[in-house]
Amino acid sequence: MQPSSVKRNLRILVSNDDGITAPGIHALARELRSIGEVTVVAPDKQQSAVGHAITMNYPIRAIPFFAEGEFFGYAVEGTPADAVKLGVRFLLKDGRPDLVVSGINHGSNTAINIIYSGTVSAATEGTILGIPSMAVSLTTYGEADFSYAARLAARLARLVAEKGLPPGRLLNVNVPAIPEADIRGIRLTRQGSSTWDDTFDVRLDPANREYYWLKGRLNVTDIDPEADQIAVQEGYVSVTPIHYDLTDRGLLSEMETWGVDRLR
Ligand code: MN
């Protein structure tokens, strides 16, 4: 049944951070076409972990990208946030999209990874522009089958279109990379806590100068089943409502007693 709030075809902007050639965005766009009109605007190359960077000192080009002989979308020489901004503000000539869906990322975006994630930032940019948005990630860096995650993303996108999201809020979705039959359910979660075990490989270039290659490992310190990463580890799809207002209101009121104003 067509919900009354969805009067016409849903217009969906799809982006990602793995680049327009990544299998995850093709699986996602294919499924979302079953619920609406999809326009893909995505970085032309790998942009993972660029966070919410935008391009201000270089030109941004958008090149039509074809897959199997058919127009697939616009490959943007820029970041995920650039792609969504350009898509909403300029490329979607028929008007604003009803939804922005980012992904499907190859790799999890839970706990502290949310802050580094280009996948989440593409969705965040949609939210900044006032459009209900969600980010979807599949939690493996190995071999990936995006089909279940893509079907789930379409069902959730439909629900988000019906329900809407409050201003400044978006959904961060992580799908365990296990067979569909082993998925135990969908759990509403909060962002988990974690640290990164950062190490740098020290290598030598042909001129014998040292260079460094970051090798990180996410170290989840949470044990709470409501934490995003724990839900995923327990075989649940994790759905976390997040926002980008970084103000800590608790510390703000505590600092009223510090006498900061007397420092002037
Ligand atoms: Mn990525």
mmCIF file of C-alpha atoms and ligand atoms in Angstrom:
data_model
loop_
_atom_site.group_PDB
_atom_site.id
_atom_site.type_symbol
_atom_site.label_atom_id
_atom_site.label_comp_id
_atom_site.label_asym_id
_atom_site.label_seq_id
_atom_site.Cartn_x
_atom_site.Cartn_y
_atom_site.Cartn_z
ATOM 1 C CA MET A 1 0.000 0.000 0.000
ATOM 2 C CA GLN A 2 1.250 3.438 -0.907
ATOM 3 C CA PRO A 3 1.527 5.570 2.265
ATOM 4 C CA SER A 4 -0.299 8.888 1.929
ATOM 5 C CA SER A 5 2.827 10.895 2.800
ATOM 6 C CA VAL A 6 4.613 9.492 -0.263
ATOM 7 C CA LYS A 7 2.630 11.145 -3.025
ATOM 8 C CA ARG A 8 4.876 10.495 -5.984
ATOM 9 C CA ASN A 9 7.935 8.536 -6.859
ATOM 10 C CA LEU A 10 10.608 8.823 -4.198
ATOM 11 C CA ARG A 11 13.687 10.655 -5.430
ATOM 12 C CA ILE A 12 16.807 9.129 -3.928
ATOM 13 C CA LEU A 13 20.369 10.435 -4.137
ATOM 14 C CA VAL A 14 22.909 7.648 -3.702
ATOM 15 C CA SER A 15 26.540 8.246 -2.805
ATOM 16 C CA ASN A 16 29.402 6.499 -1.021
ATOM 17 C CA ASP A 17 33.068 6.817 -0.134
ATOM 18 C CA ASP A 18 34.473 3.687 -1.804
ATOM 19 C CA GLY A 19 34.042 5.344 -5.199
ATOM 20 C CA ILE A 20 31.575 4.922 -8.049
ATOM 21 C CA THR A 21 33.168 1.661 -9.248
ATOM 22 C CA ALA A 22 32.714 -0.099 -5.888
ATOM 23 C CA PRO A 23 30.337 -3.112 -5.919
ATOM 24 C CA GLY A 24 28.513 -1.855 -2.791
ATOM 25 C CA ILE A 25 27.084 1.229 -4.510
ATOM 26 C CA HIS A 26 25.942 -0.804 -7.523
ATOM 27 C CA ALA A 27 24.102 -3.296 -5.279
ATOM 28 C CA LEU A 28 22.527 -0.406 -3.355
ATOM 29 C CA ALA A 29 21.439 1.575 -6.426
ATOM 30 C CA ARG A 30 19.924 -1.573 -7.983
ATOM 31 C CA GLU A 31 17.739 -2.280 -4.916
ATOM 32 C CA LEU A 32 16.750 1.368 -4.352
ATOM 33 C CA ARG A 33 15.478 1.538 -7.938
ATOM 34 C CA SER A 34 12.695 -0.807 -6.806
ATOM 35 C CA ILE A 35 11.367 1.876 -4.438
ATOM 36 C CA GLY A 36 12.153 5.102 -6.283
ATOM 37 C CA GLU A 37 14.035 7.181 -8.795
ATOM 38 C CA VAL A 38 17.746 6.889 -8.126
ATOM 39 C CA THR A 39 20.488 9.358 -9.020
ATOM 40 C CA VAL A 40 24.044 8.310 -8.223
ATOM 41 C CA VAL A 41 26.578 11.023 -7.436
ATOM 42 C CA ALA A 42 29.718 9.537 -5.916
ATOM 43 C CA PRO A 43 33.463 10.110 -5.700
ATOM 44 C CA ASP A 44 35.388 8.914 -8.753
ATOM 45 C CA LYS A 45 37.893 7.075 -6.577
ATOM 46 C CA GLN A 46 38.413 5.566 -3.134
ATOM 47 C CA GLN A 47 37.705 8.208 -0.465
ATOM 48 C CA SER A 48 37.406 6.083 2.675
ATOM 49 C CA ALA A 49 38.294 7.791 5.966
ATOM 50 C CA VAL A 50 38.265 11.318 4.523
ATOM 51 C CA GLY A 51 35.580 12.253 7.047
ATOM 52 C CA HIS A 52 33.583 15.374 6.228
ATOM 53 C CA ALA A 53 36.264 17.088 4.129
ATOM 54 C CA ILE A 54 35.113 19.380 1.341
ATOM 55 C CA THR A 55 37.123 20.671 -1.630
ATOM 56 C CA MET A 56 37.702 24.423 -1.766
ATOM 57 C CA ASN A 57 41.086 24.873 -3.446
ATOM 58 C CA TYR A 58 40.675 22.629 -6.493
ATOM 59 C CA PRO A 59 38.111 22.412 -9.274
ATOM 60 C CA ILE A 60 35.426 19.742 -8.855
ATOM 61 C CA ARG A 61 34.543 17.853 -12.023
ATOM 62 C CA ALA A 62 31.542 15.548 -12.428
ATOM 63 C CA ILE A 63 31.983 13.005 -15.221
ATOM 64 C CA PRO A 64 29.092 10.824 -16.466
ATOM 65 C CA PHE A 65 29.897 7.228 -15.516
ATOM 66 C CA PHE A 66 28.591 4.233 -17.448
ATOM 67 C CA ALA A 67 28.179 0.653 -16.262
ATOM 68 C CA GLU A 68 27.435 -2.128 -18.753
ATOM 69 C CA GLY A 69 26.790 0.464 -21.449
ATOM 70 C CA GLU A 70 24.198 2.386 -19.429
ATOM 71 C CA PHE A 71 24.443 5.714 -17.632
ATOM 72 C CA PHE A 72 24.966 4.890 -13.958
ATOM 73 C CA GLY A 73 25.683 8.257 -12.376
ATOM 74 C CA TYR A 74 28.128 11.110 -11.907
ATOM 75 C CA ALA A 75 31.716 10.418 -10.891
ATOM 76 C CA VAL A 76 32.849 13.414 -8.869
ATOM 77 C CA GLU A 77 36.489 14.371 -8.483
ATOM 78 C CA GLY A 78 36.032 15.169 -4.845
ATOM 79 C CA THR A 79 35.026 13.876 -1.435
ATOM 80 C CA PRO A 80 31.781 12.177 -0.377
ATOM 81 C CA ALA A 81 30.511 15.471 1.117
ATOM 82 C CA ASP A 82 31.411 17.256 -2.162
ATOM 83 C CA ALA A 83 29.450 14.665 -4.151
ATOM 84 C CA VAL A 84 26.265 15.047 -2.093
ATOM 85 C CA LYS A 85 26.531 18.838 -1.986
ATOM 86 C CA LEU A 86 27.043 19.069 -5.759
ATOM 87 C CA GLY A 87 24.288 16.528 -6.379
ATOM 88 C CA VAL A 88 21.674 18.304 -4.273
ATOM 89 C CA ARG A 89 22.664 21.866 -5.149
ATOM 90 C CA PHE A 90 23.323 21.452 -8.847
ATOM 91 C CA LEU A 91 23.194 18.080 -10.616
ATOM 92 C CA LEU A 92 19.653 17.041 -9.634
ATOM 93 C CA LYS A 93 17.940 19.464 -11.946
ATOM 94 C CA ASP A 94 14.442 18.081 -11.225
ATOM 95 C CA GLY A 95 14.639 19.218 -7.627
ATOM 96 C CA ARG A 96 15.735 18.077 -4.242
ATOM 97 C CA PRO A 97 15.872 14.390 -3.416
ATOM 98 C CA ASP A 98 13.557 12.980 -0.751
ATOM 99 C CA LEU A 99 16.326 10.784 0.633
ATOM 100 C CA VAL A 100 20.095 10.471 0.632
ATOM 101 C CA VAL A 101 21.465 6.941 1.041
ATOM 102 C CA SER A 102 25.210 6.393 1.326
ATOM 103 C CA GLY A 103 26.983 3.053 0.857
ATOM 104 C CA ILE A 104 27.073 0.256 0.922
ATOM 105 C CA ASN A 105 30.458 0.657 2.523
ATOM 106 C CA HIS A 106 32.910 -2.197 2.370
ATOM 107 C CA GLY A 107 33.789 -2.287 6.070
ATOM 108 C CA SER A 108 32.079 -1.415 9.327
ATOM 109 C CA ASN A 109 31.370 2.120 10.507
ATOM 110 C CA THR A 110 30.767 1.608 14.188
ATOM 111 C CA ALA A 111 32.103 3.257 17.362
ATOM 112 C CA ILE A 112 34.855 5.847 16.728
ATOM 113 C CA ASN A 113 34.981 4.923 13.019
ATOM 114 C CA ILE A 114 31.874 7.055 12.543
ATOM 115 C CA ILE A 115 34.009 10.174 12.917
ATOM 116 C CA TYR A 116 36.497 9.134 10.212
ATOM 117 C CA SER A 117 33.917 7.669 7.862
ATOM 118 C CA GLY A 118 33.330 9.174 4.433
ATOM 119 C CA THR A 119 30.253 6.935 4.113
ATOM 120 C CA VAL A 120 28.642 8.512 7.171
ATOM 121 C CA SER A 121 29.771 11.976 6.044
ATOM 122 C CA ALA A 122 27.975 11.646 2.708
ATOM 123 C CA ALA A 123 24.770 10.957 4.662
ATOM 124 C CA THR A 124 25.588 13.730 7.147
ATOM 125 C CA GLU A 125 25.841 16.187 4.245
ATOM 126 C CA GLY A 126 22.346 15.142 3.170
ATOM 127 C CA THR A 127 21.134 15.866 6.702
ATOM 128 C CA ILE A 128 22.872 19.256 6.745
ATOM 129 C CA LEU A 129 20.974 20.045 3.536
ATOM 130 C CA GLY A 130 17.705 19.141 5.270
ATOM 131 C CA ILE A 131 17.122 15.755 3.591
ATOM 132 C CA PRO A 132 16.414 12.517 5.528
ATOM 133 C CA SER A 133 19.614 10.501 5.168
ATOM 134 C CA MET A 134 21.180 7.207 6.108
ATOM 135 C CA ALA A 135 24.544 5.482 5.827
ATOM 136 C CA VAL A 136 24.838 1.730 5.269
ATOM 137 C CA SER A 137 27.925 -0.411 5.847
ATOM 138 C CA LEU A 138 28.700 -4.126 5.546
ATOM 139 C CA THR A 139 31.010 -5.188 8.327
ATOM 140 C CA THR A 140 33.789 -6.986 6.488
ATOM 141 C CA TYR A 141 36.992 -5.971 4.796
ATOM 142 C CA GLY A 142 37.195 -9.381 3.157
ATOM 143 C CA GLU A 143 35.008 -10.909 0.478
ATOM 144 C CA ALA A 144 31.635 -9.176 0.468
ATOM 145 C CA ASP A 145 28.118 -10.140 -0.589
ATOM 146 C CA PHE A 146 26.092 -6.933 -0.552
ATOM 147 C CA SER A 147 22.750 -8.437 -1.594
ATOM 148 C CA TYR A 148 21.059 -8.793 1.813
ATOM 149 C CA ALA A 149 22.401 -5.427 3.026
ATOM 150 C CA ALA A 150 21.061 -3.782 -0.145
ATOM 151 C CA ARG A 151 17.578 -5.291 0.275
ATOM 152 C CA LEU A 152 17.481 -4.255 3.909
ATOM 153 C CA ALA A 153 18.677 -0.735 3.001
ATOM 154 C CA ALA A 154 15.764 -0.406 0.557
ATOM 155 C CA ARG A 155 13.225 -1.517 3.190
ATOM 156 C CA LEU A 156 14.669 0.870 5.759
ATOM 157 C CA ALA A 157 14.883 3.719 3.227
ATOM 158 C CA ARG A 158 11.190 3.253 2.547
ATOM 159 C CA LEU A 159 10.415 3.440 6.271
ATOM 160 C CA VAL A 160 12.579 6.562 6.694
ATOM 161 C CA ALA A 161 10.740 8.185 3.787
ATOM 162 C CA GLU A 162 7.427 7.470 5.534
ATOM 163 C CA LYS A 163 8.466 8.468 9.045
ATOM 164 C CA GLY A 164 10.909 11.274 8.230
ATOM 165 C CA LEU A 165 13.797 12.186 10.538
ATOM 166 C CA PRO A 166 14.091 15.198 12.850
ATOM 167 C CA PRO A 167 16.397 18.023 11.674
ATOM 168 C CA GLY A 168 20.090 17.304 12.194
ATOM 169 C CA ARG A 169 19.596 13.542 12.629
ATOM 170 C CA LEU A 170 20.556 10.625 10.420
ATOM 171 C CA LEU A 171 20.730 6.837 10.634
ATOM 172 C CA ASN A 172 23.942 4.846 10.705
ATOM 173 C CA VAL A 173 23.314 1.238 9.697
ATOM 174 C CA ASN A 174 25.794 -1.636 9.995
ATOM 175 C CA VAL A 175 24.962 -5.045 8.556
ATOM 176 C CA PRO A 176 26.906 -8.094 9.754
ATOM 177 C CA ALA A 177 28.713 -9.875 6.934
ATOM 178 C CA ILE A 178 27.179 -13.282 7.645
ATOM 179 C CA PRO A 179 24.736 -15.431 5.655
ATOM 180 C CA GLU A 180 21.244 -13.946 5.617
ATOM 181 C CA ALA A 181 19.838 -17.002 7.441
ATOM 182 C CA ASP A 182 22.198 -16.288 10.359
ATOM 183 C CA ILE A 183 21.058 -12.664 10.851
ATOM 184 C CA ARG A 184 19.317 -12.687 14.250
ATOM 185 C CA GLY A 185 17.378 -9.457 13.817
ATOM 186 C CA ILE A 186 17.626 -5.689 13.733
ATOM 187 C CA ARG A 187 18.681 -3.860 16.886
ATOM 188 C CA LEU A 188 18.414 -0.141 17.647
ATOM 189 C CA THR A 189 21.769 0.801 19.117
ATOM 190 C CA ARG A 190 23.953 3.647 20.327
ATOM 191 C CA GLN A 191 27.434 4.500 19.118
ATOM 192 C CA GLY A 192 29.847 2.192 20.950
ATOM 193 C CA SER A 193 33.093 3.177 22.598
ATOM 194 C CA SER A 194 36.419 2.094 21.203
ATOM 195 C CA THR A 195 40.019 3.062 20.742
ATOM 196 C CA TRP A 196 42.293 2.601 17.765
ATOM 197 C CA ASP A 197 45.447 0.586 18.165
ATOM 198 C CA ASP A 198 47.491 2.663 15.759
ATOM 199 C CA THR A 199 50.790 1.433 14.422
ATOM 200 C CA PHE A 200 52.898 2.769 11.593
ATOM 201 C CA ASP A 201 54.867 0.589 9.217
ATOM 202 C CA VAL A 202 58.168 2.303 8.520
ATOM 203 C CA ARG A 203 59.324 1.723 4.948
ATOM 204 C CA LEU A 204 61.932 3.086 2.586
ATOM 205 C CA ASP A 205 61.290 4.791 -0.734
ATOM 206 C CA PRO A 206 63.680 4.277 -3.720
ATOM 207 C CA ALA A 207 65.768 7.236 -2.500
ATOM 208 C CA ASN A 208 66.119 5.566 0.912
ATOM 209 C CA ARG A 209 63.920 8.107 2.660
ATOM 210 C CA GLU A 210 61.569 6.805 5.319
ATOM 211 C CA TYR A 211 57.843 6.896 4.817
ATOM 212 C CA TYR A 212 55.037 5.638 7.024
ATOM 213 C CA TRP A 213 51.953 3.550 6.438
ATOM 214 C CA LEU A 214 49.172 3.620 9.009
ATOM 215 C CA LYS A 215 47.925 0.238 10.159
ATOM 216 C CA GLY A 216 45.056 0.591 12.607
ATOM 217 C CA ARG A 217 42.967 -1.909 14.472
ATOM 218 C CA LEU A 218 39.668 -0.973 16.096
ATOM 219 C CA ASN A 219 39.716 -1.979 19.732
ATOM 220 C CA VAL A 220 36.148 -2.109 21.017
ATOM 221 C CA THR A 221 36.013 -1.384 24.736
ATOM 222 C CA ASP A 222 32.233 -1.725 25.000
ATOM 223 C CA ILE A 223 30.442 -4.821 26.263
ATOM 224 C CA ASP A 224 26.935 -3.360 26.291
ATOM 225 C CA PRO A 225 24.581 -5.163 23.872
ATOM 226 C CA GLU A 226 23.130 -1.733 22.955
ATOM 227 C CA ALA A 227 26.473 -0.684 21.484
ATOM 228 C CA ASP A 228 26.607 -0.774 17.674
ATOM 229 C CA GLN A 229 29.674 -2.993 17.395
ATOM 230 C CA ILE A 230 28.420 -5.503 19.956
ATOM 231 C CA ALA A 231 25.071 -5.830 18.158
ATOM 232 C CA VAL A 232 26.929 -6.593 14.931
ATOM 233 C CA GLN A 233 29.174 -9.135 16.684
ATOM 234 C CA GLU A 234 26.049 -10.827 18.047
ATOM 235 C CA GLY A 235 24.619 -11.167 14.535
ATOM 236 C CA TYR A 236 22.206 -8.221 14.551
ATOM 237 C CA VAL A 237 21.863 -5.419 12.042
ATOM 238 C CA SER A 238 22.711 -2.267 13.994
ATOM 239 C CA VAL A 239 20.650 0.890 13.405
ATOM 240 C CA THR A 240 21.930 3.972 15.265
ATOM 241 C CA PRO A 241 20.298 7.396 15.123
ATOM 242 C CA ILE A 242 23.152 9.938 15.235
ATOM 243 C CA HIS A 243 23.558 13.717 15.106
ATOM 244 C CA TYR A 244 26.389 16.111 14.389
ATOM 245 C CA ASP A 245 25.742 18.656 17.136
ATOM 246 C CA LEU A 246 29.023 18.147 19.021
ATOM 247 C CA THR A 247 28.181 20.325 22.021
ATOM 248 C CA ASP A 248 28.454 18.546 25.356
ATOM 249 C CA ARG A 249 25.650 20.126 27.343
ATOM 250 C CA GLY A 250 26.603 18.391 30.595
ATOM 251 C CA LEU A 251 30.142 19.783 30.516
ATOM 252 C CA LEU A 252 28.790 23.140 29.383
ATOM 253 C CA SER A 253 26.765 23.555 32.574
ATOM 254 C CA GLU A 254 29.588 22.159 34.743
ATOM 255 C CA MET A 255 31.981 24.735 33.245
ATOM 256 C CA GLU A 256 29.681 27.564 34.368
ATOM 257 C CA THR A 257 31.448 27.198 37.760
ATOM 258 C CA TRP A 258 34.994 27.352 36.322
ATOM 259 C CA GLY A 259 35.104 31.133 36.091
ATOM 260 C CA VAL A 260 36.138 31.061 32.431
ATOM 261 C CA ASP A 261 34.662 34.572 32.041
ATOM 262 C CA ARG A 262 37.234 35.915 34.525
ATOM 263 C CA LEU A 263 40.100 35.012 32.159
ATOM 264 C CA ARG A 264 39.468 38.004 29.878
HETATM 265 MN MN MN B 1 34.761 3.144 2.554
#
